[in-house]
Each structure stands twice: as structure tokens, then as C-alpha cells.
Short mmCIF file of C-alpha atoms in Angstrom, two decimals:
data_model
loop_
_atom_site.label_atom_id
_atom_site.label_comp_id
_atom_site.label_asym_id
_atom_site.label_seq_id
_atom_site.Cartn_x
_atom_site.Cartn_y
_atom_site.Cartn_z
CA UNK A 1 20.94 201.81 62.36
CA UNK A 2 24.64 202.13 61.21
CA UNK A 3 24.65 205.19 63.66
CA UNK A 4 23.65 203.50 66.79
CA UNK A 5 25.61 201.43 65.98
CA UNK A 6 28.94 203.37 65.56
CA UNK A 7 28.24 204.67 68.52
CA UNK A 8 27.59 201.38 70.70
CA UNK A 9 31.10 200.48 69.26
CA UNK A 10 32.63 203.57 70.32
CA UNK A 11 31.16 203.26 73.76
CA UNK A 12 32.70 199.97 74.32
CA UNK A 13 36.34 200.52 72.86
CA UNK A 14 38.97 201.26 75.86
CA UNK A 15 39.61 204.96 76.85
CA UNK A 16 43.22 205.62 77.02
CA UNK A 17 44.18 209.19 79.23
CA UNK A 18 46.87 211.04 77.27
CA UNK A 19 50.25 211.77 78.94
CA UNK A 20 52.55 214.17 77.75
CA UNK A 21 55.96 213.19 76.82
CA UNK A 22 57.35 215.32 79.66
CA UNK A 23 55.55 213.71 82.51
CA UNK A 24 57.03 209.91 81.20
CA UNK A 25 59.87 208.30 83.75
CA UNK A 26 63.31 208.58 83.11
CA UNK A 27 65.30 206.05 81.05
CA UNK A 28 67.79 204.74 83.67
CA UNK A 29 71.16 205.96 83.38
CA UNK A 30 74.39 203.34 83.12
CA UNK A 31 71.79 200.39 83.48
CA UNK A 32 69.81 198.59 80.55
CA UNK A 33 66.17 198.55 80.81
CA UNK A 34 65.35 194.61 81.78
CA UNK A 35 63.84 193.78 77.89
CA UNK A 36 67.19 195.32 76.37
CA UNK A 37 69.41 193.87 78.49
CA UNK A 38 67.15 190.55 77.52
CA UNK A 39 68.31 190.90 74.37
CA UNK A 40 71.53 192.19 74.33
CA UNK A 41 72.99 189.13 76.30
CA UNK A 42 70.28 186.16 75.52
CA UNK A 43 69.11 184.61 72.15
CA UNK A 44 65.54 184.16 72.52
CA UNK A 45 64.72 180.87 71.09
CA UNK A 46 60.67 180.99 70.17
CA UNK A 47 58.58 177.95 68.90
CA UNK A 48 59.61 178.82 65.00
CA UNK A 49 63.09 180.63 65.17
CA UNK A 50 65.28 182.33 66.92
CA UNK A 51 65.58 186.06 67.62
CA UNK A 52 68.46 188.29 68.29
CA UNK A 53 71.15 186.02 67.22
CA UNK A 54 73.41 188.87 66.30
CA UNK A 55 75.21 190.24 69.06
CA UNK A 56 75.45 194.46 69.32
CA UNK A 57 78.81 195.08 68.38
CA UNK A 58 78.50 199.10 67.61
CA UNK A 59 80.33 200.80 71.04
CA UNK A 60 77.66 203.62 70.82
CA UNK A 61 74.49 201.47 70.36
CA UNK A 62 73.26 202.48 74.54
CA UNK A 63 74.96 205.77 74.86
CA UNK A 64 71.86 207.34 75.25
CA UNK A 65 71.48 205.62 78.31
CA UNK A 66 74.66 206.40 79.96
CA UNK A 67 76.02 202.32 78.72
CA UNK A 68 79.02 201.54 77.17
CA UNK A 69 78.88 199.14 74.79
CA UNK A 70 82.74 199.06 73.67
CA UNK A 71 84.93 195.78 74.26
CA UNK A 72 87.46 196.78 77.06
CA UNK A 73 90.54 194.72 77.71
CA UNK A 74 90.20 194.87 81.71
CA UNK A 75 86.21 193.61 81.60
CA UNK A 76 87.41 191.27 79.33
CA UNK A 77 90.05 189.86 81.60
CA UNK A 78 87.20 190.23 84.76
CA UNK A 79 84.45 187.98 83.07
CA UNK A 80 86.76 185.77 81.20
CA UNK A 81 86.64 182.37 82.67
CA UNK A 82 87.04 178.35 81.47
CA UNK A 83 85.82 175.74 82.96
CA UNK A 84 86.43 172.20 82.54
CA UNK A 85 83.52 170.31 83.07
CA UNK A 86 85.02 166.77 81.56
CA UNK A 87 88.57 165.41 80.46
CA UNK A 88 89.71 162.23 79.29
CA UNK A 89 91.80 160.25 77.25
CA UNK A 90 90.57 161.99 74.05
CA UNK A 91 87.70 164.17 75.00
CA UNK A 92 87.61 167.55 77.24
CA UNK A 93 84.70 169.65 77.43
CA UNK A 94 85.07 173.18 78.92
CA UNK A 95 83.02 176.21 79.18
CA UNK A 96 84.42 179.64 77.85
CA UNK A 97 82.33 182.31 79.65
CA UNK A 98 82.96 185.94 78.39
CA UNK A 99 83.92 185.10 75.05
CA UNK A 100 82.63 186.73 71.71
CA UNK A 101 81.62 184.28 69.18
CA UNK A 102 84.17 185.46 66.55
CA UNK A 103 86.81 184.22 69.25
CA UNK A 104 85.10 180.91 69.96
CA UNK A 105 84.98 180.07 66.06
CA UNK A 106 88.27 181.25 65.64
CA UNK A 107 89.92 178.32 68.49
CA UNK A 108 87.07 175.99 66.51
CA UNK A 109 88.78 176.80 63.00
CA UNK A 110 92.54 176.61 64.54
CA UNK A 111 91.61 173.17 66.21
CA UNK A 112 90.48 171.96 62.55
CA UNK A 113 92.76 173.50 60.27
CA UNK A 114 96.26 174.65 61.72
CA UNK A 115 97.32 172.46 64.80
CA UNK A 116 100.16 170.59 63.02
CA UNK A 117 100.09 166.59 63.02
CA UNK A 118 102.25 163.68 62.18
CA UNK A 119 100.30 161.87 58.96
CA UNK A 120 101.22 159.50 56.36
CA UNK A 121 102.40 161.35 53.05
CA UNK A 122 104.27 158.97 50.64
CA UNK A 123 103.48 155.32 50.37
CA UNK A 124 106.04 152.98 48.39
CA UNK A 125 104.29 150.11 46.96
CA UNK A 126 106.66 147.32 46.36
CA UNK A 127 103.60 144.55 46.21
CA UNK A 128 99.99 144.35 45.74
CA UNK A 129 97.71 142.01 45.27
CA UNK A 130 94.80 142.41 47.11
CA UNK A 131 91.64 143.85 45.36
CA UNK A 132 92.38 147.21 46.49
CA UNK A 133 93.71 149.53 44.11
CA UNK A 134 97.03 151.35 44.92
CA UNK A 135 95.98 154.74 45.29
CA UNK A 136 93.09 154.36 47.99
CA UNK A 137 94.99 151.74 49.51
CA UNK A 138 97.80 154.99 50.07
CA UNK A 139 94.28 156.98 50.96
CA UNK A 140 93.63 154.65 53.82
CA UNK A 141 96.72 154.63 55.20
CA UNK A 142 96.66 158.33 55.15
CA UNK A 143 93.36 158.84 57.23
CA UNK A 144 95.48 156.10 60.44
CA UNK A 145 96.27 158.25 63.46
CA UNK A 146 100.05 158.46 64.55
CA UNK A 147 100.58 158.60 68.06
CA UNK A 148 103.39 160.85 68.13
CA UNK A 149 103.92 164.58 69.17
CA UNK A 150 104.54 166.54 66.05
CA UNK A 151 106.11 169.25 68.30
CA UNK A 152 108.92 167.04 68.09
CA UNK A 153 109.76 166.96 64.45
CA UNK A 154 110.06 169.58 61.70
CA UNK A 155 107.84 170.92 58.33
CA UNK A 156 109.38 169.35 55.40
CA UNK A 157 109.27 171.50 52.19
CA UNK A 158 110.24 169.84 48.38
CA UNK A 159 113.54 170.31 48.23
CA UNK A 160 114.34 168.55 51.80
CA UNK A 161 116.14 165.17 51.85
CA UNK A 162 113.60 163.22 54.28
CA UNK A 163 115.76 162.55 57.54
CA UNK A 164 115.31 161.58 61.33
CA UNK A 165 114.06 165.26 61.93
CA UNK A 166 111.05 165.20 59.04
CA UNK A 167 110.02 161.68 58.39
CA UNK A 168 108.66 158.91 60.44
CA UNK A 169 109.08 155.65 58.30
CA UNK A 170 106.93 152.44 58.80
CA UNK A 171 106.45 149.37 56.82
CA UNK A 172 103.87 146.96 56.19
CA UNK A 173 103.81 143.38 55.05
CA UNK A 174 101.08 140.87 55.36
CA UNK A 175 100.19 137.50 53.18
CA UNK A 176 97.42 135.23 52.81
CA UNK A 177 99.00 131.50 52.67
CA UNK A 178 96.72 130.02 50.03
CA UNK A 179 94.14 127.59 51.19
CA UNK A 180 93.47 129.69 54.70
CA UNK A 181 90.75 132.01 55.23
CA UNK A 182 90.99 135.73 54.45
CA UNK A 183 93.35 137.88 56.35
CA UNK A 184 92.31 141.04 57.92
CA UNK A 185 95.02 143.56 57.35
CA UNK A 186 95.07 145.63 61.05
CA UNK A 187 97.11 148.85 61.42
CA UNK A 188 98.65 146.69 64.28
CA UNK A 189 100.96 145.85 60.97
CA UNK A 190 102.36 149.04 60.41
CA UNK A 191 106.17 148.56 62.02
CA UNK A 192 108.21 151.74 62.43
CA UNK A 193 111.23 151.64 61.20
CA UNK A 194 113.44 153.98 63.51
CA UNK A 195 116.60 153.70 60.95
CA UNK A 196 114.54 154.64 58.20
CA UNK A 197 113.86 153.74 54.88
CA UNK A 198 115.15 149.97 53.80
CA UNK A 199 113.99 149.83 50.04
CA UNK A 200 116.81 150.54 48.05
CA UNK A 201 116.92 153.51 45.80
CA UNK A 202 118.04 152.13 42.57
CA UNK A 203 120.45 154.46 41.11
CA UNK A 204 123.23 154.02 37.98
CA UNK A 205 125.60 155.12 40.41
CA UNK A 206 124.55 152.22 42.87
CA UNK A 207 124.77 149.75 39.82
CA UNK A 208 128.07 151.37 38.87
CA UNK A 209 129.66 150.77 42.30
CA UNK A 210 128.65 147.88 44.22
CA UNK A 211 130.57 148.29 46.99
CA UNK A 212 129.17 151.70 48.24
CA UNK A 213 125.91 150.94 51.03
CA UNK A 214 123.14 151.08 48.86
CA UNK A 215 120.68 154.21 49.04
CA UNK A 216 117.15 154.23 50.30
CA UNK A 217 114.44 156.86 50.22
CA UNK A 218 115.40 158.36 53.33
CA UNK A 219 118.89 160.11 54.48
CA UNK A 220 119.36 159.18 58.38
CA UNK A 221 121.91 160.54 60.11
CA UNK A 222 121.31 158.73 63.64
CA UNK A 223 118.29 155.91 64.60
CA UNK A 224 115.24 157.83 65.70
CA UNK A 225 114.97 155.41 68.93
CA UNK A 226 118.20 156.88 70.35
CA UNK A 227 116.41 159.94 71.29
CA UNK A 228 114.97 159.90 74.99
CA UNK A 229 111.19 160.92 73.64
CA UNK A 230 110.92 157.36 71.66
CA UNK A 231 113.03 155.15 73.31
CA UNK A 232 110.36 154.03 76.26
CA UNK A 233 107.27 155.77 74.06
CA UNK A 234 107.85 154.09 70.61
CA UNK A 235 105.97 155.63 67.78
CA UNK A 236 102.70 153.57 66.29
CA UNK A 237 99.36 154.21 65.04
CA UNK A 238 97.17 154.93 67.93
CA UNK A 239 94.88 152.63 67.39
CA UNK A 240 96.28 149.20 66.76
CA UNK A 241 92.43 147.66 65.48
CA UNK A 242 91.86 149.77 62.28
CA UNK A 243 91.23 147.72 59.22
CA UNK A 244 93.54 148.70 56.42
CA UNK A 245 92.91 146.09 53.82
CA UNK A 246 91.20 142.18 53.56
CA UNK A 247 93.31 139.51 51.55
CA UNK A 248 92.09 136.50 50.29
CA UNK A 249 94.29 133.25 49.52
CA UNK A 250 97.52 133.79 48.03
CA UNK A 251 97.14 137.83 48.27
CA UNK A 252 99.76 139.92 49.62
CA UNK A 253 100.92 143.70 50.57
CA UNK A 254 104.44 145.07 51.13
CA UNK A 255 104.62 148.75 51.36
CA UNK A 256 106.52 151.19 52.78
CA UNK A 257 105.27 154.63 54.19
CA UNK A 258 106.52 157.37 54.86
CA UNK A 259 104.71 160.03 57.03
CA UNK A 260 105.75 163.62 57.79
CA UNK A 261 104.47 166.80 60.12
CA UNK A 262 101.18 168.99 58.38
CA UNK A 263 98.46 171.30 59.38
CA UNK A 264 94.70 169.98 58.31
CA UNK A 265 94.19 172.88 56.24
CA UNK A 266 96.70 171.25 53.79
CA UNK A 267 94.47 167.57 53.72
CA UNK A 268 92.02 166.39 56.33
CA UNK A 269 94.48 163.67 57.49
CA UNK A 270 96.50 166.02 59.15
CA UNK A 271 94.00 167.42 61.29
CA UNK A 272 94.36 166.51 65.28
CA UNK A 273 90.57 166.32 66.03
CA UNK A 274 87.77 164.05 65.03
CA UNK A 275 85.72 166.88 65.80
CA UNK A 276 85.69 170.31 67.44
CA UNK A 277 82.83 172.09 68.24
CA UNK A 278 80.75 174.70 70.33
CA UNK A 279 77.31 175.16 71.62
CA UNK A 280 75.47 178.36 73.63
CA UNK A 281 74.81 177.45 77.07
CA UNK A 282 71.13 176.75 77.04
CA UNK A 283 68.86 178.50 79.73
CA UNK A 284 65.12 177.24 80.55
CA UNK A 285 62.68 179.57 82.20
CA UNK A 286 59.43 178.63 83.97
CA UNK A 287 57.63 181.79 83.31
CA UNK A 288 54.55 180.92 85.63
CA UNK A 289 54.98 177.82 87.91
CA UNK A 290 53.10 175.02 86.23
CA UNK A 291 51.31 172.70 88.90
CA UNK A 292 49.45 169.00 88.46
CA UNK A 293 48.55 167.42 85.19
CA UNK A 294 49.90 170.38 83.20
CA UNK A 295 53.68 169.82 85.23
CA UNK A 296 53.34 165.94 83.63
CA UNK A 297 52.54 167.02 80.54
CA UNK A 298 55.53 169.43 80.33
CA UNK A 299 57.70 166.77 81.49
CA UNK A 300 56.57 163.97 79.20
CA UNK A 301 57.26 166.88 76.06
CA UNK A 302 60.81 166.90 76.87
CA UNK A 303 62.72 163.93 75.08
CA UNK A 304 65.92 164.50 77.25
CA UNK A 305 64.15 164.90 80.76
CA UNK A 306 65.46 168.80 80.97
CA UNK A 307 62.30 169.24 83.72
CA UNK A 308 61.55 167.33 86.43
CA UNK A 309 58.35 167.39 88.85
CA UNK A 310 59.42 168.40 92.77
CA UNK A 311 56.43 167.72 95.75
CA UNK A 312 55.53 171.02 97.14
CA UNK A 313 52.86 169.47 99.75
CA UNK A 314 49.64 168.67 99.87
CA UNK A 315 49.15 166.53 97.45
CA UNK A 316 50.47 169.04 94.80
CA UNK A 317 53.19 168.64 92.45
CA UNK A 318 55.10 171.35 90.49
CA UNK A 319 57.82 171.31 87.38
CA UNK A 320 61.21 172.15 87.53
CA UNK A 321 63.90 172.81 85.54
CA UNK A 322 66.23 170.15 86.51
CA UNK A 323 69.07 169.58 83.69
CA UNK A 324 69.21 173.06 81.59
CA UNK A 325 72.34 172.22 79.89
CA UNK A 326 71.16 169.12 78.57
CA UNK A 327 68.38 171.08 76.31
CA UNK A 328 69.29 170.79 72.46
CA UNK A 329 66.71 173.11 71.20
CA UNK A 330 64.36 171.19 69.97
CA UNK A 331 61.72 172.95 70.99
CA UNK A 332 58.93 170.57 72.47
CA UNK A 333 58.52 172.33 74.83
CA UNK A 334 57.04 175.34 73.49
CA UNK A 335 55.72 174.31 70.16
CA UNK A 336 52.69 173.45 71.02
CA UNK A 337 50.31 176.59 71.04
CA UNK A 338 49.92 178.36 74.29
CA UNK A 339 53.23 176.80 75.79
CA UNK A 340 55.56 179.80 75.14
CA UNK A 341 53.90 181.56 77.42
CA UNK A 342 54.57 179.63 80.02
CA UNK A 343 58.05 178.29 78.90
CA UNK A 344 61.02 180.55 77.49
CA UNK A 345 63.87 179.07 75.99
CA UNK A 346 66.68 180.98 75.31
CA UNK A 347 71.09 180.50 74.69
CA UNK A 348 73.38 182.86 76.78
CA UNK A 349 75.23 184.52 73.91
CA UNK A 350 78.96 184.83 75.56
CA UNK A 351 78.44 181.24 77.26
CA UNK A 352 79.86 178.55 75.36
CA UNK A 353 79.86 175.11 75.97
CA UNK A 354 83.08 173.35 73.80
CA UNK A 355 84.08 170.29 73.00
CA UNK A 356 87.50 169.05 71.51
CA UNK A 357 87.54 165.29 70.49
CA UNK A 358 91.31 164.43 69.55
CA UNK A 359 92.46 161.64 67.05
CA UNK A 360 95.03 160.61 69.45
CA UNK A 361 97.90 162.62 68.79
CA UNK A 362 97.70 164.95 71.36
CA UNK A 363 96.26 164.96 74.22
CA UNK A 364 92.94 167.51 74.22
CA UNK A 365 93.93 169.89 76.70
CA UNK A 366 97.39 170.22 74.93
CA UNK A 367 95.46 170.57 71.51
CA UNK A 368 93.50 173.90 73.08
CA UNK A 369 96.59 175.24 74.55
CA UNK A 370 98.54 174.85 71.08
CA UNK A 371 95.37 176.19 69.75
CA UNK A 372 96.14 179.22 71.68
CA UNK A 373 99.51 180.19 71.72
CA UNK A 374 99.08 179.73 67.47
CA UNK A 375 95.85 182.76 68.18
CA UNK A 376 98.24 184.79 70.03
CA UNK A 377 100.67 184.38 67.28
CA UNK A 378 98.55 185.86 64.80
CA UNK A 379 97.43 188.56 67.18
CA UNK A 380 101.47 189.62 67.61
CA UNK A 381 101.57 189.25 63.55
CA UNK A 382 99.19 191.94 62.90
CA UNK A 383 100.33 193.92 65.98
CA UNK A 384 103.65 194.15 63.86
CA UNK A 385 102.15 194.43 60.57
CA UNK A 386 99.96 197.45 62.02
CA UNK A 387 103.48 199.41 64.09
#
């Protein structure tokens, strides 16, 4: 029995006709075969993870098929390209096409960490009597966008005397009148004070000699309004609606505060974005068109309408791939069994779509161009380190 039966098994199993290795095709020389290429540009997004999400960096990794695989400065300069897709007041979204990762992350990290800002430092409490505490209060006033181009000012180190050149001083002072309802403290209340500082520094040489002008906190040599950038543009916190601080009856502030030109690598305040980020362009692929009840279905999956349903005639309807670049990966799609075959999802791996979200400050398309020429700086750094 068990050798009739071997042998029905044997008679049914697929006969495969040997070829010798001599007689196979060619591997194409200077062009990728279409599945390599696949993965050499595309991260292939399947229903429980993604594939191939690091890129080939190795120069040699194709030479056996007559490809280069080496970065080159001219193909660099053919394929790169940015697009700007969106811009307003404080949001631009661009695409960077022909980019390596490393190079997108590294405008991401500048944007964050070391495009320079005007932000409040020092805060000179002269009254408070609210129930917030002294040191968050300072906090607060810390994280309040300054509308004012930093470009215009200078770093101030320890051992500088703050003057018109470092140091933007403002003031504060709001009451409650006891008996009224409580006061919402607004960063609408934060005056600047182009002269500079007026608390008096109390010094024994001040007490000694009264009739000297009394010192402040600040050393200004000229009124900060005089120059042409602030005298129709006066400097404020960009958003005048920003609750600092609620008083109740008979509670009051009076502060002073002085703010000065950082990077957000130092403290999060000084950073120029709310938020900079990047994405892979997303690309959809119908692998077999998908007609009638199962084009609804497919639709119906998607919870931000990436496919739509076109009329081809006769009653028929068929899905399409209408918005691409709004997938986010979520993989509807294709998680249900069966649907990756007829659905591919994938990210174009030197497509990126960026977005730059700016506190105010600066405008966003002069945040990624300072974001730039500070990349190009370190480039020329370790160009001279190196020679």
C-alpha cells in the first residue's frame, strides 16, 4: 500500500526540465532588474511592517551589473529639486526630491535646535501676588514668542553688560482692583521698553552719590526705536492673546524681563518652530484593476478617501487612486487577508514631503533658508578641518 502510494504521489508532483547555468539570460548591464530597482528606490509597506527601509549606501553594491551605486555631485545637482506645495503666514510645506534621508534629518534637527531666536532669559520680579509661584511664572514668560528678527541682534555671553545690541527689555504690570472679577493677565501686557531697563540697580555707590542718574540692569547707549528696523515694526510678542497669569481681587504683578538671542539646543524656548517635520511621499498601486462591489469595498476601507470609484461604461465601475499623498499608512487597505495582492503600498525613499511650522519669529521660508546656509557652514567647517 505505502508503495502505490509513493508512487501515485510522485506521479502527481510537477516535473521541472533542468537548465544549465550557461543557457540562463543575461543580467542586464547598467540597468537594475525591475524587483531590485523596486527596492532600491521604494519602501515596501506590507500589511504588518515595512521592508527595505534602509537605503543601499555601499558604491559597489550593483557593480556586477554594470550600476553605479556611488553619490555623485552632478546627479545630485540633476535630480535635486523643491517644491513648494503650500506657504503661509507660519506654515510652508515643500517637497525635497533627490535628497538622502541623513540630509533631510539633518535641515529637521537644524530647524529644532540651532536657528537662533529672540526669547525671554531674565525676569525681575519686583511684585507678586498672584497664586503663581515666581519661578514658573519666569517659565511662562519664557515659552511667549517674540516677534522680532534675531538676525538683528547679537549672542550675549556672561561677562557682557546687556545693551541695545543683546537685550530686548519689556515690562509687565497688571492689578486686580479688589471687589472686581478676576483679571486675565494677556501677553498683550508685555510693553517693550526701547530705552531699556527702568528698575534701578541699587548700588552703595548710587546711595553714596545721589546726584549721579541712577543705574538699571541694562547699559543703553542709544533707544532701540531709533533704528529704522523697529521704528514702523515695533517689537512685541507675536501673539497678543496668550494667557500669562489669572489674578483675583487685590492681586498684582510687576515684572520686568529681559530677553536675549539663543539657539533651541540651549532651552526649548529658543527654538523658531512649533514643529518641523518630514514624511516619504506615499505611492498607491492598483496591482489588478478592482471592478463593482469589490471597488466599494476598497473605497469604504480607506478612512481618508485616498481611492475613488471612476465609470468605465456599461454599467461598470472601477477604483482609482485618486489622492496618493494623502495616505498615512495606516494600512486598511491591505490588512485584510487577500488585499495585498491586489493593493501595494509603498514610500518613495528620496521623496520627502516637509513641513516647517514657525512660532512667529521668522517667517518659514526664511527659517529653511537660515537652516541652510548654517548646513553649508558646517560643510565649509569640516572642509577646513579635513585641508
Amino acid at each position: 500500500m505505502d508503495t502505490a502510494s509513493d508512487s501515485e504521489s510522485s506521479m502527481d508532483s510537477p516535473k521541472f526540465e533542468k537548465v544549465s547555468v550557461w543557457d540562463l539570460p543575461d543580467v542586464p548591464q547598467g540597468k537594475l532588474p525591475p524587483h531590485l530597482e523596486l527596492q532600491r528606490t521604494r519602501v515596501i509597506c506590507g500589511s504588518l511592517a515595512p521592508t527595505n527601509t534602509e537605503k543601499v549606501q555601499y558604491s559597489g553594491a550593483y557593480a556586477s551589473m554594470g550600476v553605479d551605486n556611488s553619490v555623485r555631485f552632478e546627479q545630485f545637482r540633476n535630480n535635486f529639486k523643491v517644491d513648494v506645495v503650500r506657504l503661509d503666514e507660519d506654515e510652508l510645506e515643500f517637497d525635497m526630491i533627490g535628497i538622502d534621508p541623513s540630509l533631510a534629518n539633518a535641515f529637521r534637527r537644524i530647524l529644532i535646535a540651532e536657528v537662533p531666536t529672540i526669547a525671554i532669559e531674565k525676569v525681575l520680579i519686583a511684585n507678586n501676588t498672584s497664586i503663581i509661584q515666581d519661578e514658573v511664572l519666569a517659565h511662562r514668560l519664557g515659552l511667549i514668542p517674540i516677534k522680532v528678527d534675531p538676525r538683528l541682534f547679537e549672542y550675549m555671553s556672561e561677562n557682557d553688560v546687556p545693551n541695545e545690541k543683546n537685550t530686548v527689555v519689556f515690562k509687565l504690570h497688571a492689578r486686580c482692583k479688589k471687589g472686581s472679577e478676576r483679571l486675565r493677565v494677556l501677553s498683550s501686557e508685555l510693553k517693550w521698553l526701547p530705552n531699556g531697563s527702568e528698575l534701578i540697580l541699587a548700588t552703595e555707590s548710587q546711595a553714596s552719590n545721589s546726584s549721579a542718574k541712577p543705574k538699571t540692569y541694562t547699559s543703553f547707549s542709544c533707544s532701540q526705536d531709533t533704528r529704522p528696523e523697529f521704528s514702523n515694526d515695533p517689537i512685541a510678542p507675536k501673539d497678543a492673546d496668550i494667557i500669562v497669569a489669572k489674578l483675583g481681587p487685590g492681586q498684582e504683578i510687576e515684572l520686568e524681563a529681559h530677553a536675549v538671542k539663543g539657539m533651541g539646543k540651549t532651552h526649548a524656548k529658543w527654538s523658531p518652530v512649533a514643529t518641523a517635520w518630514y514624511r516619504m511621499l506615499p505611492e498607491v498601486v492598483l496591482l489588478r484593476d478592482i471592478e463593482d462591489d469589490e471597488a466599494e469595498t476598497l473605497v469604504k476601507k480607506c478612512p481618508v478617501k485616498v481611492f475613488d470609484i471612476e465609470d468605465i461604461g456599461k454599467g461598470k465601475k472601477r477604483a482609482t487612486v485618486a489622492r496618493p499623498r494623502a495616505c498615512t499608512l495606516c494600512r486598511e487597505c491591505i490588512r485584510e487577508e487577500g488585499w495585498d495582492n491586489n493593493v501595494a503600498v509603498r514610500r518613495v525613499n528620496d521623496h520627502f514631503i516637509f513641513t516647517i511650522e514657525s512660532t512667529g519669529a521668522l517667517p518659514p521660508e526664511v527659517l529653511f533658508t537660515e537652516a541652510v546656509k548654517i548646513l553649508e557652514e558646517k560643510c565649509e567647517r569640516v572642509i577646513t578641518e579635513l585641508s
